[in-house]
Coordinates of C-alpha atoms and ligand atoms in Angstrom, one line a residue:
M1 CA 4.7 -6.5 6.5
S2 CA 3.6 -2.9 7.2
K3 CA 5.4 -0.8 10.1
Q4 CA 2.2 -0.8 12.1
L5 CA 1.8 -4.6 11.5
K6 CA 5.8 -5.0 12.6
L7 CA 5.6 -2.9 15.6
S8 CA 2.2 -4.9 16.8
F9 CA 4.1 -8.1 16.1
L10 CA 7.4 -7.2 18.0
R11 CA 5.1 -5.4 20.8
A12 CA 3.5 -9.0 21.5
A13 CA 6.8 -10.4 21.3
R14 CA 8.3 -8.4 24.0
T15 CA 5.1 -8.9 26.0
F16 CA 5.8 -12.7 25.9
G17 CA 9.3 -12.2 26.8
V18 CA 10.5 -13.4 23.6
F19 CA 13.1 -10.3 23.6
K20 CA 14.5 -11.4 27.0
L21 CA 14.9 -14.6 25.6
F22 CA 17.0 -13.9 22.7
R23 CA 19.1 -11.7 25.0
Y24 CA 19.7 -14.9 26.8
L25 CA 20.2 -16.8 23.7
T26 CA 22.5 -14.9 22.2
Q27 CA 24.6 -13.1 25.0
S28 CA 27.8 -14.5 23.5
Q29 CA 27.4 -12.7 20.6
L30 CA 28.8 -9.3 20.0
R31 CA 26.8 -6.3 18.7
I32 CA 28.1 -3.0 17.0
L33 CA 26.3 0.1 16.9
C34 CA 26.8 2.9 14.6
Y35 CA 25.7 6.9 14.9
H36 CA 27.0 9.8 13.2
G37 CA 26.3 13.6 14.5
G38 CA 23.6 14.7 17.2
A39 CA 21.1 17.3 16.5
I40 CA 21.7 20.9 17.7
G41 CA 18.6 22.3 15.8
D42 CA 16.3 20.8 13.1
E43 CA 18.9 18.7 11.1
S44 CA 17.5 15.5 12.3
E45 CA 14.2 15.8 10.3
Y46 CA 16.3 16.5 7.2
N47 CA 18.6 13.4 7.6
G48 CA 17.6 11.3 10.8
K49 CA 20.6 8.7 10.2
L50 CA 23.4 11.3 10.4
F51 CA 21.8 13.8 12.9
F52 CA 20.5 11.8 16.0
S53 CA 18.7 13.5 19.1
R54 CA 20.7 13.8 22.3
Q55 CA 17.4 12.6 24.2
T56 CA 16.6 9.5 22.3
F57 CA 20.4 8.7 22.2
E58 CA 20.2 8.8 26.0
Q59 CA 16.9 6.9 26.1
R60 CA 18.7 4.0 23.9
M61 CA 22.0 4.0 26.1
K62 CA 20.2 3.8 29.3
W63 CA 17.9 0.9 28.0
L64 CA 21.2 -1.2 27.1
R65 CA 22.6 -0.4 30.7
E66 CA 19.4 -1.8 32.4
K67 CA 19.0 -4.7 30.2
G68 CA 22.6 -6.1 31.2
F69 CA 24.4 -4.9 27.9
N70 CA 28.2 -4.2 28.4
V71 CA 29.5 -1.7 26.2
V72 CA 33.3 -2.5 25.4
S73 CA 35.9 -0.6 23.5
L74 CA 36.4 -1.6 19.8
D75 CA 39.8 -3.4 20.8
E76 CA 38.2 -5.3 23.2
A77 CA 35.5 -6.4 21.2
V78 CA 37.5 -7.4 18.1
E79 CA 40.0 -9.5 20.5
S80 CA 37.2 -11.2 22.0
A81 CA 35.6 -11.7 18.4
G82 CA 38.8 -13.5 17.4
G83 CA 39.1 -15.9 20.4
K84 CA 42.0 -14.1 21.7
R85 CA 39.9 -13.1 25.2
P86 CA 36.9 -13.6 26.9
A87 CA 34.0 -10.8 26.2
P88 CA 31.5 -10.1 28.7
P89 CA 27.8 -11.1 28.1
L90 CA 25.7 -9.0 25.6
A91 CA 29.1 -7.1 24.5
T92 CA 28.4 -4.1 22.6
V93 CA 30.6 -1.4 20.7
I94 CA 29.2 2.0 20.4
T95 CA 30.8 3.8 17.3
F96 CA 30.3 7.1 15.6
D97 CA 30.9 7.8 12.1
D98 CA 32.6 11.0 10.1
G99 CA 33.7 13.4 13.0
W100 CA 30.8 15.9 13.6
Y101 CA 31.0 18.7 16.0
S102 CA 27.5 17.7 17.1
T103 CA 28.5 14.1 18.0
R104 CA 31.2 15.6 20.6
S105 CA 28.6 18.4 21.8
E106 CA 25.3 16.2 21.8
L107 CA 26.3 12.4 22.0
L108 CA 29.5 11.9 23.8
P109 CA 28.2 13.7 26.9
V110 CA 25.6 10.9 27.3
L111 CA 28.6 8.3 27.3
D112 CA 30.7 10.3 29.6
K113 CA 28.0 10.2 32.4
L114 CA 27.3 6.5 31.7
E115 CA 31.4 5.9 31.5
M116 CA 30.7 4.0 28.2
P117 CA 33.5 3.9 26.0
S118 CA 33.2 4.6 22.2
T119 CA 35.0 4.9 18.8
L120 CA 34.9 7.5 16.2
Y121 CA 35.9 6.6 12.6
L122 CA 37.0 10.1 11.4
C123 CA 37.0 11.3 7.8
T124 CA 40.2 13.5 7.9
S125 CA 39.8 15.6 5.1
H126 CA 37.0 17.5 6.7
V127 CA 38.9 17.9 9.7
L128 CA 41.5 20.0 7.8
E129 CA 39.1 21.9 5.9
G130 CA 37.1 23.3 8.7
T131 CA 34.4 24.5 6.9
P132 CA 30.6 23.4 7.0
V133 CA 30.6 20.2 4.8
A134 CA 29.3 21.5 1.5
T135 CA 27.5 18.1 0.4
V136 CA 25.4 18.2 3.8
T137 CA 24.6 21.8 4.0
T138 CA 23.7 22.2 0.6
R139 CA 21.2 19.6 0.7
Y140 CA 19.8 20.8 3.8
I141 CA 19.2 24.2 2.5
I142 CA 17.3 22.5 -0.5
W143 CA 15.3 20.6 2.2
K144 CA 14.6 23.3 4.1
S145 CA 13.7 25.7 1.2
P146 CA 10.0 26.8 0.7
L147 CA 10.4 27.4 -3.1
K148 CA 9.1 25.0 -5.7
S149 CA 11.6 26.4 -8.3
V150 CA 14.2 28.7 -8.3
A151 CA 16.2 30.8 -11.1
L152 CA 19.9 31.2 -10.2
S153 CA 22.1 33.9 -11.6
G154 CA 25.7 35.2 -10.7
Y155 CA 26.9 32.2 -9.5
T156 CA 29.0 30.2 -12.0
P157 CA 28.0 29.3 -15.8
A158 CA 27.7 25.6 -14.4
I159 CA 25.3 26.5 -11.8
D160 CA 23.3 29.7 -13.4
G161 CA 19.8 28.3 -14.6
Q162 CA 16.0 27.2 -13.7
Y163 CA 15.9 24.6 -11.3
D164 CA 12.7 22.5 -10.6
L165 CA 12.8 22.0 -6.6
S166 CA 9.7 19.9 -6.7
S167 CA 11.5 17.1 -8.1
G168 CA 14.0 14.7 -6.8
A169 CA 16.1 14.9 -9.9
G170 CA 16.1 18.8 -9.9
R171 CA 17.0 19.1 -6.3
E172 CA 19.9 16.6 -6.7
E173 CA 21.3 18.3 -9.6
L174 CA 21.3 21.7 -8.0
A175 CA 22.8 20.2 -4.7
K176 CA 25.7 18.4 -6.8
K177 CA 26.5 21.8 -8.5
V178 CA 26.3 24.1 -5.5
A179 CA 28.2 21.6 -3.3
A180 CA 31.2 21.3 -5.7
W181 CA 31.6 24.9 -6.4
I182 CA 31.7 25.4 -2.3
E183 CA 34.2 22.7 -2.2
G184 CA 36.1 24.8 -4.4
F185 CA 36.6 26.9 -1.8
G186 CA 39.0 24.8 0.4
A187 CA 39.8 25.5 3.8
D188 CA 38.6 29.3 3.2
N189 CA 35.9 29.5 5.6
T190 CA 34.6 32.8 5.3
A191 CA 33.9 32.1 1.6
A192 CA 32.3 28.9 2.2
V193 CA 30.2 30.4 4.8
D194 CA 29.2 33.7 2.5
A195 CA 28.5 31.3 -0.5
L196 CA 26.3 29.0 1.8
E197 CA 24.6 32.0 3.0
R198 CA 23.7 33.5 -0.2
F199 CA 23.0 30.5 -1.7
A200 CA 20.3 29.9 1.3
K201 CA 19.1 33.5 0.8
D202 CA 18.4 32.6 -3.0
L203 CA 16.6 29.7 -1.5
A204 CA 14.5 31.7 0.6
V205 CA 16.1 30.3 4.0
P206 CA 17.3 33.0 6.3
A207 CA 20.6 33.0 7.8
G208 CA 18.7 32.8 11.3
E209 CA 17.2 29.6 10.1
L210 CA 20.5 28.0 8.7
Q211 CA 22.3 28.7 11.9
L212 CA 25.9 27.9 10.5
G213 CA 27.3 29.7 13.5
T214 CA 26.1 26.8 15.7
R215 CA 28.4 24.7 14.1
R216 CA 25.9 21.9 13.4
F217 CA 27.5 21.3 9.8
Q218 CA 31.0 21.1 10.8
Y219 CA 33.3 18.7 11.9
M220 CA 35.5 19.0 15.4
T221 CA 38.6 20.8 15.4
G222 CA 42.0 19.4 16.1
D223 CA 41.9 20.4 19.7
E224 CA 38.6 18.6 20.1
L225 CA 39.7 15.7 18.6
R226 CA 42.7 15.7 20.6
E227 CA 40.5 15.4 23.7
L228 CA 38.7 12.4 22.7
P229 CA 40.7 9.9 24.4
A230 CA 40.5 11.3 27.9
Q231 CA 36.7 10.7 27.1
R232 CA 37.1 7.2 26.5
C233 CA 36.6 7.9 22.7
A234 CA 39.3 6.6 20.2
V235 CA 39.7 7.7 16.9
E236 CA 39.9 5.5 13.9
L237 CA 39.9 5.5 10.4
H238 CA 36.9 6.5 7.8
G239 CA 39.3 7.5 4.6
H240 CA 40.9 10.9 4.3
V241 CA 38.1 11.6 1.6
H242 CA 34.7 10.3 2.1
H243 CA 34.5 7.3 -0.6
Y244 CA 35.4 4.1 -0.6
P245 CA 37.4 3.1 -4.0
V246 CA 35.7 0.2 -5.5
G247 CA 38.2 -2.0 -7.1
D248 CA 41.1 0.2 -6.8
P249 CA 43.4 -1.1 -3.9
A250 CA 46.2 1.5 -4.8
A251 CA 43.8 4.4 -4.3
L252 CA 42.6 2.8 -1.0
K253 CA 46.0 2.5 0.3
D254 CA 46.9 6.0 -0.5
D255 CA 43.2 7.1 1.1
L256 CA 44.3 5.1 4.5
R257 CA 47.9 6.2 4.4
Q258 CA 46.8 9.8 4.1
C259 CA 43.6 9.6 6.8
S260 CA 46.1 7.8 9.3
G261 CA 48.7 10.4 8.7
A262 CA 46.6 13.2 9.4
I263 CA 45.0 11.5 12.7
Q264 CA 48.5 11.0 14.1
S265 CA 49.7 14.3 13.1
L266 CA 47.0 15.8 15.4
G267 CA 49.0 13.8 18.2
L268 CA 46.4 10.9 18.4
P269 CA 47.2 7.2 18.6
V270 CA 48.1 5.1 15.5
P271 CA 44.8 4.2 14.3
K272 CA 44.2 0.4 13.5
H273 CA 40.3 -0.2 12.8
Y274 CA 38.6 1.2 9.5
C275 CA 35.0 1.7 8.8
Y276 CA 34.1 1.8 5.0
P277 CA 32.5 5.5 3.9
S278 CA 29.0 5.2 3.0
G279 CA 29.1 1.4 3.8
S280 CA 30.6 0.5 0.3
F281 CA 33.4 -2.1 0.3
D282 CA 34.5 -5.0 -2.0
A283 CA 36.3 -8.5 -1.9
D284 CA 39.7 -6.9 -2.1
A285 CA 39.3 -5.0 1.1
A286 CA 40.5 -7.8 3.3
G287 CA 43.8 -8.3 1.7
T288 CA 44.6 -4.4 0.8
L289 CA 43.5 -3.7 4.8
G290 CA 45.5 -6.7 6.2
E291 CA 48.7 -5.3 4.4
L292 CA 48.2 -2.0 5.9
G293 CA 48.1 -3.2 9.5
V294 CA 44.3 -2.6 9.8
V295 CA 43.3 -5.0 12.1
S296 CA 39.2 -5.0 11.7
A297 CA 36.5 -2.9 9.5
T298 CA 32.9 -2.3 10.0
T299 CA 30.1 -2.4 7.5
C300 CA 26.8 -0.9 7.7
I301 CA 25.0 -4.3 7.4
P302 CA 23.1 -5.2 10.5
G303 CA 23.8 -8.4 12.2
L304 CA 25.5 -10.1 15.7
I305 CA 29.0 -11.4 15.4
S306 CA 29.6 -14.9 16.7
K307 CA 33.2 -15.0 16.2
A308 CA 35.4 -13.1 13.5
E309 CA 38.6 -15.2 12.1
N310 CA 40.3 -14.4 9.4
E311 CA 38.9 -12.1 6.7
Q312 CA 35.4 -11.7 8.6
V313 CA 37.1 -9.2 10.7
Y314 CA 37.2 -7.1 7.7
F315 CA 33.5 -7.3 7.5
L316 CA 32.2 -6.6 10.5
P317 CA 28.3 -6.4 11.0
R318 CA 26.9 -3.1 12.5
F319 CA 23.5 -1.9 13.0
L320 CA 22.8 1.6 11.9
D321 CA 20.7 3.5 14.3
G322 CA 18.5 6.5 13.4
R323 CA 15.5 8.7 14.0
D324 CA 13.5 6.3 12.0
V325 CA 14.3 3.4 14.1
E326 CA 11.2 3.1 17.0
M327 CA 12.6 2.3 20.5
L328 CA 10.7 -1.2 20.1
E329 CA 12.6 -2.0 16.7
F330 CA 15.9 -0.7 18.6
E331 CA 15.1 -3.3 21.4
A332 CA 14.1 -6.1 19.2
E333 CA 17.4 -5.7 17.0
M334 CA 19.9 -5.4 20.3
S335 CA 18.0 -8.4 21.8
G336 CA 19.2 -10.5 19.0
F337 CA 15.4 -10.9 17.9
S338 CA 15.2 -9.0 14.6
E339 CA 18.6 -11.1 13.4
F340 CA 16.6 -14.2 14.1
L341 CA 13.8 -12.9 12.1
R342 CA 15.8 -11.9 9.1
R343 CA 17.4 -15.4 9.1
V344 CA 14.4 -17.3 9.0
T345 CA 12.6 -15.1 6.5
G346 CA 16.0 -15.3 4.4
R347 CA 16.9 -11.6 4.5
A348 CA 20.0 -12.0 6.8
A349 CA 22.7 -10.2 4.9
S350 CA 25.5 -10.3 7.4
P351 CA 28.6 -12.0 6.1
A352 CA 30.1 -12.8 9.7
Ligands
LIG401 ZN1 30.6 8.5 7.0

């Protein structure tokens, strides 16, 4: 179905009261929403899943309140899904992945104003480095470049050469090489910023357009993270490195112990919820997470949660909102109508 046709269908459904009916029918089921950073400049146009506009976020949150959704903490939601306590109708959890500075500067103030709790799944290595995230900044620069091809020299033997920027493969090859080079600077922010600005200049993106000074590609600092619980935002696990080691439970344990240790060393409470980086997981996850004392884990598979018993609590569905999601689609998803459509068309993938 084309997007236009889908939107017309949803508009008609909403007009006939179908969304309202589904909110009533599914009011006992839990929803979990996923966001990442906010948008300080034009980075939402580059990646609308990673950087979300404050204005649209505020529109979504106000709609939730208006329609009777009750935003609850992840602790409360997991306990109610496990049958340990009752949940209010249309219980909804707001989560943020990664730890972007812009989550704090753009999105959390919206929740603060509405007195809504939230959860931040933190990837701790980027906090310790403190530099702009190389993989994201490099890809942004390439996206922003007006050039069709570029010849680089004086970098490293691995990078120097000619790149075709008109092809996806050419752009990706360049992004990977440059990101690896910048990651090599570790926590040396001056070196990383100099390198990124030099690369941007060679790609005809002036430093004034890159705007690294706004911190739009950086994570929060330890001091900023420590302030989050007072803003009703709990800091939880997203791995030390942003990678789920499929088929390697020992590596997962090491990674989560490092992530948990880093969170605690910031003076924050012991984390107990996990979110799979990039949404990848395997069947071993439940056992490993249980051994580590982790009490829940979220995926990026959309769906509503009726109950989460035993292993289901380690594969909680979650809706990844983004710039590409129209307000109407958001309303359909949150009302439970989209999940119904996925089920009747056999496209439901949620395990819980
Ligand atoms: Zn992430």
